[in-house]
Tab-separated table of C-alpha atoms in Angstrom:
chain	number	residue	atom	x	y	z
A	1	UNK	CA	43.314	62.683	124.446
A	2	UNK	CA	45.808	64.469	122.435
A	3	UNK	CA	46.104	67.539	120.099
A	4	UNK	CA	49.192	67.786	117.536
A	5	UNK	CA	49.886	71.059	116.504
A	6	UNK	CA	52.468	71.476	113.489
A	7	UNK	CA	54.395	74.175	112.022
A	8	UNK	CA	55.622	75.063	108.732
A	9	UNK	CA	59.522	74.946	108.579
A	10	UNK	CA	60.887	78.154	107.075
A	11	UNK	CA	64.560	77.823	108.352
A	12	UNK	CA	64.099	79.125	111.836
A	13	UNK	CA	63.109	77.453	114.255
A	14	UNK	CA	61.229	79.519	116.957
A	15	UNK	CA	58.419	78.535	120.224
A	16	UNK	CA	54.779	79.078	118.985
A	17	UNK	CA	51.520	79.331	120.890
A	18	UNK	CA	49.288	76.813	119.601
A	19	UNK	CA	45.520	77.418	120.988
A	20	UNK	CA	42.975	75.382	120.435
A	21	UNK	CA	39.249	74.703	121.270
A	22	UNK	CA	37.749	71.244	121.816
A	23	UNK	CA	33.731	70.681	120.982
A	24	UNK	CA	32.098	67.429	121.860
A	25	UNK	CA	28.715	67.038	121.045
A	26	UNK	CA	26.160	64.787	122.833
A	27	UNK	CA	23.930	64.044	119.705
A	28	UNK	CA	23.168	64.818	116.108
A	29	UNK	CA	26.216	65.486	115.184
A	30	UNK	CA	28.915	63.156	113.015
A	31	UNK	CA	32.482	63.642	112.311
A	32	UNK	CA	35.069	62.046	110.256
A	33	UNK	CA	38.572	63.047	109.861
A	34	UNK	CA	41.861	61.851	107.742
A	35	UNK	CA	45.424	62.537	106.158
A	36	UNK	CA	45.864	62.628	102.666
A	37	UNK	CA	49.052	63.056	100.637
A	38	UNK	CA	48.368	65.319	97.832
A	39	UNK	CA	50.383	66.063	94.768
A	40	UNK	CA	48.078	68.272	92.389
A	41	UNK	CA	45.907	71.051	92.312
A	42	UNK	CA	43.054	71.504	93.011
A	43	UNK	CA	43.343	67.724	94.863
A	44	UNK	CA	39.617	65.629	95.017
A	45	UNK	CA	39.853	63.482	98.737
A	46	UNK	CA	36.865	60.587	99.119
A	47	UNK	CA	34.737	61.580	102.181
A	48	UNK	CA	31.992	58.670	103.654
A	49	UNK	CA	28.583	60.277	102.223
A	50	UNK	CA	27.858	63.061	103.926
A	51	UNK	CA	24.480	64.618	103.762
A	52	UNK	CA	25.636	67.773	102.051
A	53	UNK	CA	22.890	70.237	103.132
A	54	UNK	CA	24.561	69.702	106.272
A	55	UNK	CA	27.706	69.672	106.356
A	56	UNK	CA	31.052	71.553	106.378
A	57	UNK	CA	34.713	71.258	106.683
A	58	UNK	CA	35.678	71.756	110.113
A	59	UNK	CA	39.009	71.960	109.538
A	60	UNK	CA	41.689	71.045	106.693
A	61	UNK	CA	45.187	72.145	106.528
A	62	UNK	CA	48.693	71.347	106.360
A	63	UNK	CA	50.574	69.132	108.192
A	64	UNK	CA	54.093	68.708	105.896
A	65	UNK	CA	54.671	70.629	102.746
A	66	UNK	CA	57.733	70.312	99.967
A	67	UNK	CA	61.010	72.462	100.682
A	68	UNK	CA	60.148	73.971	96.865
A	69	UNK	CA	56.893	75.428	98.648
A	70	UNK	CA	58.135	76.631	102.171
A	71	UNK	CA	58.521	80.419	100.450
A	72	UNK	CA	54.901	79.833	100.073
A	73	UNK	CA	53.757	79.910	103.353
A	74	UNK	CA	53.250	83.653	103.665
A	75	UNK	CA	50.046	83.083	100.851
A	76	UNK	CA	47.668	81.256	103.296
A	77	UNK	CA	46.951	77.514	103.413
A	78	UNK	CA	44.520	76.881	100.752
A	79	UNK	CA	40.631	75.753	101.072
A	80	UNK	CA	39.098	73.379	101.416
A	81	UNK	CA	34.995	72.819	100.347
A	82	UNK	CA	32.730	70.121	100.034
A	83	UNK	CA	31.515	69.802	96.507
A	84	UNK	CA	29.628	66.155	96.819
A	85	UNK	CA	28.657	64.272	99.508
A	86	UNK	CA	31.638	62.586	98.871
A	87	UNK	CA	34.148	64.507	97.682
A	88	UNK	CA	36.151	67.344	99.548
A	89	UNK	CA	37.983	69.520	97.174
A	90	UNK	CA	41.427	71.156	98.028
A	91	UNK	CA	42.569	73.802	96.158
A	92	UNK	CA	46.061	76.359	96.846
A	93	UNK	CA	48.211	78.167	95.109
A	94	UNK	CA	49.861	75.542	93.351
A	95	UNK	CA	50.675	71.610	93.409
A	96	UNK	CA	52.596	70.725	96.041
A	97	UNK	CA	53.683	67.320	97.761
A	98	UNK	CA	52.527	67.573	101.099
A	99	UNK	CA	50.271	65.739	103.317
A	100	UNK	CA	47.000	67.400	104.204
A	101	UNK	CA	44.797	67.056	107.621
A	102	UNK	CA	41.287	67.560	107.137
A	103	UNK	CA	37.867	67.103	109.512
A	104	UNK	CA	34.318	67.383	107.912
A	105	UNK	CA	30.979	67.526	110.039
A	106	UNK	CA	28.036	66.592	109.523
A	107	UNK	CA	25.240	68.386	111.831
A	108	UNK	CA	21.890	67.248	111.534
A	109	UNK	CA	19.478	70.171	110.863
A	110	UNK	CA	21.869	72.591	109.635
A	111	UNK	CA	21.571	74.105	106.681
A	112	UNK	CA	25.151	74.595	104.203
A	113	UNK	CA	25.531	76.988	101.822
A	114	UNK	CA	28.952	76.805	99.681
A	115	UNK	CA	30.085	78.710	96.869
A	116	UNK	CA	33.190	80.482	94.909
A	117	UNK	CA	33.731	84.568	94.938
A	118	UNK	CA	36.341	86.467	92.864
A	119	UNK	CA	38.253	89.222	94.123
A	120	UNK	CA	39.496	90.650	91.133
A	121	UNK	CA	42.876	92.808	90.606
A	122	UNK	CA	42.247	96.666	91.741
A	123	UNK	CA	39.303	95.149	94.102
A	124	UNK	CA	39.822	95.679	98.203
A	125	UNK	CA	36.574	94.617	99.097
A	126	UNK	CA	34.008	92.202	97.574
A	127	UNK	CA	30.260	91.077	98.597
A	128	UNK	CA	28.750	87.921	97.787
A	129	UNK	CA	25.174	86.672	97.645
A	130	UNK	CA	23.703	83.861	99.786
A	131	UNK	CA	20.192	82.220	100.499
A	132	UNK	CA	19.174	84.281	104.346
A	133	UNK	CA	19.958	83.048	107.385
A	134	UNK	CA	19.370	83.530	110.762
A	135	UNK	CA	22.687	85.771	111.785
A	136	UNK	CA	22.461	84.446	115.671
A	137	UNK	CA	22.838	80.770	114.582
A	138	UNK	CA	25.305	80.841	111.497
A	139	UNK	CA	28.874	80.898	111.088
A	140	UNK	CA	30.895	81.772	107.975
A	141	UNK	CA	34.054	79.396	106.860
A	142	UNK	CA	36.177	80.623	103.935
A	143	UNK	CA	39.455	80.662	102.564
A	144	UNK	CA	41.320	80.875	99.553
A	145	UNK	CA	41.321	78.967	96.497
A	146	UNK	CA	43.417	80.013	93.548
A	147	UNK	CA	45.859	82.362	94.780
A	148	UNK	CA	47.281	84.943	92.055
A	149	UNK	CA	50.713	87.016	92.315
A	150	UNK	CA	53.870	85.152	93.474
A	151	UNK	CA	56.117	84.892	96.832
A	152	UNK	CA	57.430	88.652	96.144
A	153	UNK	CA	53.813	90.357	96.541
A	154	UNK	CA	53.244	91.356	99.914
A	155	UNK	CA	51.221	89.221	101.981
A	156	UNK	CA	48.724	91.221	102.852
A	157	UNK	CA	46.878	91.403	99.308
A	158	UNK	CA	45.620	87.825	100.168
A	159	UNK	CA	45.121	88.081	103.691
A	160	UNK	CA	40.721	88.009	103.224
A	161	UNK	CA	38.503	88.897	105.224
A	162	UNK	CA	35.071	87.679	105.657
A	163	UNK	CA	32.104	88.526	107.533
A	164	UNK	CA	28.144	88.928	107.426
A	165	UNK	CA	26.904	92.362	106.667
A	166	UNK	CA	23.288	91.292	106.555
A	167	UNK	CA	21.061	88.256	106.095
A	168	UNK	CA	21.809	87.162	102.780
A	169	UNK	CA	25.180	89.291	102.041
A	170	UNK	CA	28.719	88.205	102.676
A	171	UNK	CA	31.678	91.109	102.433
A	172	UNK	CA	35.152	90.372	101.935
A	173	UNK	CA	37.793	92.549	102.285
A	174	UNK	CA	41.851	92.723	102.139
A	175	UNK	CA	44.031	95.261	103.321
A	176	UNK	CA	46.336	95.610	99.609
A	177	UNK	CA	44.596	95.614	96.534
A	178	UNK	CA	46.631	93.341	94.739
A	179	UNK	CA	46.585	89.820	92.424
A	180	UNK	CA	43.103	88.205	91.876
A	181	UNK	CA	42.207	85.888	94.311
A	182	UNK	CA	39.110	83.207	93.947
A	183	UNK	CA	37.650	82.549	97.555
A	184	UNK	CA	36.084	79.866	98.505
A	185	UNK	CA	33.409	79.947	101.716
A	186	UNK	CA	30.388	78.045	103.169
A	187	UNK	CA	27.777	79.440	105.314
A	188	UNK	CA	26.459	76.889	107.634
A	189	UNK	CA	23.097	78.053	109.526
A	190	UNK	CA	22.695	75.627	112.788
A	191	UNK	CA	18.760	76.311	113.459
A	192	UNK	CA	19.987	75.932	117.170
A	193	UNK	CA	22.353	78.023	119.483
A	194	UNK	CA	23.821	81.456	119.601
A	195	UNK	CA	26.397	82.418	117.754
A	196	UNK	CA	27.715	86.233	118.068
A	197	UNK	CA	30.281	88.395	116.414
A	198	UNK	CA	31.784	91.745	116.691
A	199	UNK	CA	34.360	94.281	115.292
A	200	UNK	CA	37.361	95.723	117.699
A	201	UNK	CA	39.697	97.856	117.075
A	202	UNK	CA	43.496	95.889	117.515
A	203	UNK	CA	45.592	98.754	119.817
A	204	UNK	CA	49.685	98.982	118.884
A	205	UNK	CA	50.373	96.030	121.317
């Protein structure tokens, strides 16, 4: 019956919206969740076996990181993936002591798709190859592994996005060239449902 939502301290303290969504499932569906304290980089967390064809990370992110890494907050939170059926594996920008929230489901019939891309120096956009899916039932999670550059680049060379631009092509873009950047995504195709997505264009307001 409760949500905890946490925020990075950065020396400020200021009121946040924190919105969230809540999906319960009636069937075929298993979740697990946990906390782990992590100290190196990439960090390997022990999952209950999964079947992997089928699963994804739901969520995973900070809950408490180091003073030495607040600065670090403007590079994005890391990503997670799931490499075995019982291992999730962490990666960020560098080793930090902090203690790490993470959700992984398991939905039976889905199909999971997970790989690495590379966004290299002078590139602002990127496309990856996956196995085809069914656009109206699939949903793309990604985020970013190794970070490059330091706290003084701007933040927007590793702000990524990622979308479908057809059946068996992802495209990644960023609005700064800038450092490399290795990204780390699954595709999970349900077999069930609608899912839809669109582009909009974000007015000065």
């Amino acid at each position: 019956t409760t949500i905890t939502c946490t925020m990075g301290t950065s020396g400020v303290t200021t009121t946040r919206t924190c919105r969230f969504h809540v999906a319960e499932f009636s069937s075929g569906v298993s979740t697990q969740e946990g906390s782990t304290v992590t100290d190196t980089d990439p960090e390997n967390i022990t999952i209950t076996g999964v079947t992997l064809a089928e699963s994804y990370v739901a969520h995973a992110g900070w809950r408490t990181r180091d003073a030495a890494t607040v600065d670090l907050e403007w590079n994005g939170d890391g990503n997670g993936r799931l490499t075995t059926s019982t291992n999730l594996r962490w990666e960020g920008s560098q080793a930090v002591t902090a203690t790490l929230d993470w959700n992984v489901a398991d939905y039976t019939g889905a199909a999971t798709q997970s790989s690495t891309a590379s966004m290299l120096t002078p590139d602002a956009s990127i496309t990856a190859t996956i196995t085809a899916v069914t656009l109206a039932e699939s949903v793309l999670h990604h985020g970013l592994g190794v970070l490059g550059g330091t706290a003084s680049t701007h933040a927007e060379r590793h702000r990524i996005r990622g979308r479908f631009t057809s059946t068996t092509q992802l495209t990644f873009d960023r609005f700064e060239t800038g450092p490399s950047n290795t990204i780390d995504f699954e595709v999970t195709d349900f077999n069930e449902g609608t899912v839809q997505s669109s582009t909009f264009t974000h007015a000065n307001a």
